[in-house]
Each structure stands twice: as C-alpha cells, then as structure tokens.
Coordinates of C-alpha atoms in Angstrom, one line a residue:
Chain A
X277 CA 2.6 -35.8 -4.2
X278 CA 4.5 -32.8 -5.3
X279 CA 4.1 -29.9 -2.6
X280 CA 6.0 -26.6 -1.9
X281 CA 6.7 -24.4 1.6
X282 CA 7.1 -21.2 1.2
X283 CA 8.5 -18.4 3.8
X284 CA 7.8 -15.6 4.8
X285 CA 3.9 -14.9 3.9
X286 CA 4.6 -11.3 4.4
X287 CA 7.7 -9.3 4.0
X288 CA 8.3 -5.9 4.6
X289 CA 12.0 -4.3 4.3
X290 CA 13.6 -0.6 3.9
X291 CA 14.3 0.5 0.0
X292 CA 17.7 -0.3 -0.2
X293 CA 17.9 -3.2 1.9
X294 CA 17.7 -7.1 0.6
X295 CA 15.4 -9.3 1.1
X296 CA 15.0 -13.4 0.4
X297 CA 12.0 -15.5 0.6
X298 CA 12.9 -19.3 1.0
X299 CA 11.0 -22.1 -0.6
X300 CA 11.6 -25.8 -0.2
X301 CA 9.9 -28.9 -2.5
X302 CA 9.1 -32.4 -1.9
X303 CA 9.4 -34.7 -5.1
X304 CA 13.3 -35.5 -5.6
X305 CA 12.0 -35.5 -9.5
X306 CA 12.0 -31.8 -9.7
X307 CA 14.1 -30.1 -11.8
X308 CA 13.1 -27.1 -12.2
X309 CA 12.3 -24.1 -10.1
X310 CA 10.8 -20.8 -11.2
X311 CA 10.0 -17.5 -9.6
X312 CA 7.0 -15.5 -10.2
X313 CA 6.5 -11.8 -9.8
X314 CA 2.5 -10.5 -9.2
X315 CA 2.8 -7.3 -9.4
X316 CA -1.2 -5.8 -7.8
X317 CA -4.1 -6.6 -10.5
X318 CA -1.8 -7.8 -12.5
X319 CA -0.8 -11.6 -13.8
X320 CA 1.8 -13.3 -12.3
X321 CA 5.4 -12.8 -14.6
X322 CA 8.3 -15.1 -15.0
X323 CA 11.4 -13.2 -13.0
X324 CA 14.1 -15.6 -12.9
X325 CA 14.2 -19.4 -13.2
X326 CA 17.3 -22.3 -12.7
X327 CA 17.1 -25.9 -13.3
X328 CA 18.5 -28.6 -11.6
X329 CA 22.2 -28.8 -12.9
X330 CA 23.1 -25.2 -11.4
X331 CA 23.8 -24.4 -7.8
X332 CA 23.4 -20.4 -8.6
X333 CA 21.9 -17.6 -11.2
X334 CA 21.9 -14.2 -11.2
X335 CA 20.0 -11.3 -13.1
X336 CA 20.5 -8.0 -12.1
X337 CA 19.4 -7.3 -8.7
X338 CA 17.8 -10.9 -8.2
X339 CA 19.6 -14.2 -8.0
X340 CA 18.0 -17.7 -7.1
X341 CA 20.1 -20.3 -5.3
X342 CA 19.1 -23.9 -5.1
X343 CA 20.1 -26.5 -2.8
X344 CA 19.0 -30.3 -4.0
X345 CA 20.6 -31.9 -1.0
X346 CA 18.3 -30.2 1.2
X347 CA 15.7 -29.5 -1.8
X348 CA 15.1 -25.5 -1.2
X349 CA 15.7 -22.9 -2.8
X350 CA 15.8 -19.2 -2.3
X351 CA 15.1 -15.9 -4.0
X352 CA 17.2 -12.9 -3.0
X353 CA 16.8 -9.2 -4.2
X354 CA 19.3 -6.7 -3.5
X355 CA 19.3 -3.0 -3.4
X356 CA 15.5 -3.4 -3.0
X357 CA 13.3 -0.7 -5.1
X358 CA 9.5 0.6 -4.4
X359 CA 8.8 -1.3 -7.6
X360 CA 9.7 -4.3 -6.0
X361 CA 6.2 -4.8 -3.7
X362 CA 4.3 -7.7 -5.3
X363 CA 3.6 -11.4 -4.2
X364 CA 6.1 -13.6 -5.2
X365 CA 5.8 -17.4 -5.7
X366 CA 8.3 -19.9 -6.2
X367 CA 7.1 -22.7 -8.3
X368 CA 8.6 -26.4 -8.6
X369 CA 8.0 -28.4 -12.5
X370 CA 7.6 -31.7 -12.4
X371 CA 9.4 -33.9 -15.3
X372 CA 7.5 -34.1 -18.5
X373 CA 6.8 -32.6 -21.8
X374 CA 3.8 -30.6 -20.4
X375 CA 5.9 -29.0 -17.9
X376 CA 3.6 -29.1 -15.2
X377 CA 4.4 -26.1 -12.0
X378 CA 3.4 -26.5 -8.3
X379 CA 3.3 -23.4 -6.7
X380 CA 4.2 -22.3 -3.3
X381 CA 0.9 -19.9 -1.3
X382 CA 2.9 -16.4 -2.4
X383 CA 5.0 -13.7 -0.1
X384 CA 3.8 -10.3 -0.2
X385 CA 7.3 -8.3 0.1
X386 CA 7.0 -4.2 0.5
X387 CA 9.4 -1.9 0.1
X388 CA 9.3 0.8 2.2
X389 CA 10.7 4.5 0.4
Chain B
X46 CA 4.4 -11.0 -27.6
X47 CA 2.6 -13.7 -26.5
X48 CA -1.7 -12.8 -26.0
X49 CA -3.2 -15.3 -23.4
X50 CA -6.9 -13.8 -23.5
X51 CA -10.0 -14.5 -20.6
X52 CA -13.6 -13.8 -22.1
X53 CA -14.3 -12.3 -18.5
X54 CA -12.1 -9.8 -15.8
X55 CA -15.1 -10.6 -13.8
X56 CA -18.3 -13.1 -13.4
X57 CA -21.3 -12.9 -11.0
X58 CA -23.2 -16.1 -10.6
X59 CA -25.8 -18.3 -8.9
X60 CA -25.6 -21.2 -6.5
X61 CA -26.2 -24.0 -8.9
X62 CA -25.6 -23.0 -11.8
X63 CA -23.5 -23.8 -14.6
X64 CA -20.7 -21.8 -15.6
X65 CA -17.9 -21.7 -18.2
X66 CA -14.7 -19.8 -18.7
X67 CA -13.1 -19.3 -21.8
X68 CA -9.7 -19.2 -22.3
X69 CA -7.7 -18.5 -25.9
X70 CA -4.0 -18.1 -26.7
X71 CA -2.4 -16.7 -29.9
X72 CA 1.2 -18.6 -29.5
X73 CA 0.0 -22.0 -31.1
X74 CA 1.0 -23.3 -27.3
X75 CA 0.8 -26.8 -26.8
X76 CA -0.1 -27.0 -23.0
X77 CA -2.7 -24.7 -21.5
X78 CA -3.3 -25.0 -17.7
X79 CA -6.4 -23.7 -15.5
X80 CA -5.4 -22.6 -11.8
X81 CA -7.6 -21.0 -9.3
X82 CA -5.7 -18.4 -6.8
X83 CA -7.0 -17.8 -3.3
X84 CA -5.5 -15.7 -0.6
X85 CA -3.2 -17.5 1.3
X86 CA -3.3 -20.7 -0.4
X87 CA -1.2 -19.7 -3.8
X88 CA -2.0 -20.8 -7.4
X89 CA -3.6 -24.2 -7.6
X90 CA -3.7 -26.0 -10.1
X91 CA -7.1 -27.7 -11.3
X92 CA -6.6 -29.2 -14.8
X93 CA -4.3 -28.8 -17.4
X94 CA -3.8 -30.1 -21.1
X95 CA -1.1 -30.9 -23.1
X96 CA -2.8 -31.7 -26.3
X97 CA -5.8 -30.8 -28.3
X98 CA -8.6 -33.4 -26.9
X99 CA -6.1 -33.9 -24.1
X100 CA -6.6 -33.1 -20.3
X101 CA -5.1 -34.4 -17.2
X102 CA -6.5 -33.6 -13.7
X103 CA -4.2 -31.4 -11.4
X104 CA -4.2 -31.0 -7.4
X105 CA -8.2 -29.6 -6.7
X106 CA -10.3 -31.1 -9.7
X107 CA -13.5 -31.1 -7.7
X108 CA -16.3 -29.7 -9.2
X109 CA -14.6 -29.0 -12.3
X110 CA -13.9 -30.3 -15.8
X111 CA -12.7 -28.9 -18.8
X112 CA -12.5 -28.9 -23.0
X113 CA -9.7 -28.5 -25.2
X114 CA -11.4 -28.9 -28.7
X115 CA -9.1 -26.7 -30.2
X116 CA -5.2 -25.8 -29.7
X117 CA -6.1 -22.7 -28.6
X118 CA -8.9 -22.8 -26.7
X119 CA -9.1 -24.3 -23.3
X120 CA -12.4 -23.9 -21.0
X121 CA -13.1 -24.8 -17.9
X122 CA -16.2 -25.6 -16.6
X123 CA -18.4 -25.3 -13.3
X124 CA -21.0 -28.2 -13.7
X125 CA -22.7 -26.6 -10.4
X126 CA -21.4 -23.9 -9.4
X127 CA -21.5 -23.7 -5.3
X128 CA -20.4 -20.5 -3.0
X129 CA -16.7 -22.2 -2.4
X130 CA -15.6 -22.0 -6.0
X131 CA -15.5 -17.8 -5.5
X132 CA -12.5 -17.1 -6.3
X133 CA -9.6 -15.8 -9.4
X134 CA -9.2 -18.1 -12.0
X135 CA -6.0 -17.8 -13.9
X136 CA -5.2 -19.6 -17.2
X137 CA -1.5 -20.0 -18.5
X138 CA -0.2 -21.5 -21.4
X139 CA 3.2 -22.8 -22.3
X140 CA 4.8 -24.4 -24.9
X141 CA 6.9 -28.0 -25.0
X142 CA 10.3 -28.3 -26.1
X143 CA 10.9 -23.8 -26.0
X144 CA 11.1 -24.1 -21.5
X145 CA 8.8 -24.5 -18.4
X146 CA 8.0 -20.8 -18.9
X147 CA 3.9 -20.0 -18.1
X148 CA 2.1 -17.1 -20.1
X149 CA -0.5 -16.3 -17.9
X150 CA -4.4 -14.4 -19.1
X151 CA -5.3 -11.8 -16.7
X152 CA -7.5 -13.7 -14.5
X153 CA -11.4 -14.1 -14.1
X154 CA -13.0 -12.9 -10.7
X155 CA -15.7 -15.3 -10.3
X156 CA -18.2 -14.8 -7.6
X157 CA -20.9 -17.3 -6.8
X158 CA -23.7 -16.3 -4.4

C-alpha cells in the first residue's frame, strides 16, 4: 500500500537561514506530490505542488524537487521568515479521478527572529 | 473562495455512544474525504467519496462509516464511539478534472471519555 516518510519531525532554524524537510513514497504509481502548510489552529493550505513529469518548481521563497528514481522528494524554503513556523506535510496522490492524498506525519519547522 | 464548513470546532462525548459529524461544501466538489489528525502520526485518511451515494474506505476505516446523500454533504459517523477515536477530524474536498488540490473545513476536536 501507498505509504510516506517524512524527515525531520521537528525543525528549528535562524530567520534568514533555509531549511528542507525530505519526504520519500512507496507506490511507483504516484504522480503527484503536494506540500501542505498548517499554520497553528488553523487548516492545512496547499503551498506548492509538482507532478510527476518535472524534476523541479519554484514559488518565491519555496521550491520542491522530486526524485522518481529514488522516489523522494523535498521541500526547501529560503530566506526563512517568523511566518514560516507551521507543520508541514508532504502528501503523495495516487492515480485516479478522485485524487486520493497520503500524507506524511508533519514537520514542525520554527523560525527563530 | 471555496467554504468547506464543519457543524462542530469542538465535540465532547461518551464511551458508547453514537456520534456524527457533518461536513458541507459550497464548490459543487465532486470528491469529499474525511481524515482524522493525531500528533505524530499526520493526516489519515478514513473514508473518502467520489460521488454522491459513493464511498470508498481509506487507510484506518475502523469504527467508522460514512453518508454522502448529497454532493455536498459528507458525514461521518461513529457507530460506538470508544476513548481511541479522541482526536481532530478534518474534512477536505476537491474537485476532478480542475487538480489534486484539497479544500480543507477547519477541523472538529472530538473528545470521547
């Protein structure tokens, strides 16, 4: 069955500094890989997303890389903000019209003025 | 802007009882999805359905089930509701054909004692 690592649980970095949480998915099916920002008390938001035919996209100060051959793929923020402490979770969809998402258990990043 | 709307921000109930949650969206989605979040573990997914009368079970369908009698509504429900089913309770909704993208309801805090 479909199931996604995620790393680190916890991540705590300097404002300024970058960070990148690593995920990494079991069906060879997937083909398509979200990331989710949860801001506290708040519902989880679509940040960024790439599908299966791209290597590489960027938005801003984020940018998600995917790797089939080794199937993982990574988040990376730059110039990291105070706004950017939330759990973030990367997500694999399985194939289908229903687009059905695994997610990964969440890493709590904070961003330390 | 899409409106994914939970009848409760937060539920107290009994061992044993039984115990619905309601979930509506404005968006005329087709697929709505139920997912519990826990500490630790990440967003589950428990049922999902991807048409009106429709319902597939997801990874932890255990001691639920669920109703989709209209488009918009989707509710899950706790036959008998026991202590480990405390937990958040998201619903998301998404439509086919416009991306994989989730719309998620603010979340349900149920606690069972």
């Amino acid at each position: 069955g479909e199931n996604v690592e995620q790393h680190p649980s916890t991540l705590s970095v300097q404002e300024g500094d970058s960070a990148v949480i690593k995920c990494t998915y079991s069906d060879s099916a997937s083909n398509y890989f979200p990331w989710y920002k949860q801001e506290l008390g708040k519902r989880p938001q679509l940040i960024i997303d790439i599908r299966s035919n791209v290597g590489e996209k960027k938005d801003q100060r984020i940018a998600v890389t995917l790797n089939k051959t080794a199937k993982h793929f990574s988040l990376h923020i730059t110039e990291t903000q105070p706004e950017d402490s939330a759990v973030y979770f990367c997500a694999e969809g399985v194939g289908g019209g229903y687009n059905k998402l695994i997610f990964g258990a969440g890493t709590r990043l904070a961003v330390h003025p | 802007d899409v409106k994914v709307t939970q009848s409760s921000r937060y539920l107290v109930k009994r061992t044993g009882e039984k115990v619905f949650l309601e979930c509506v969206q404005d968006m005329d989605h087709e697929n709505m999805f139920w997912y519990r979040q826990d500490p630790g573990l990440g967003l589950r997914l428990i049922y999902f359905s991807y048409d009106v009368k429709m319902k597939e079970k997801g990874d932890i369908p255990e001691g639920y089930s669920v109703s989709r009698e209209k488009k918009e509504r989707f509710s899950l429900i706790l036959e008998s509701a026991s202590t480990s089913q405390t937990s958040m309770y998201l619903c998301a909704s998404s439509s086919t054909g416009q991306g994989e993208k989730l719309f998620f309801g603010s979340g349900t805090q149920l606690s069972v004692l």
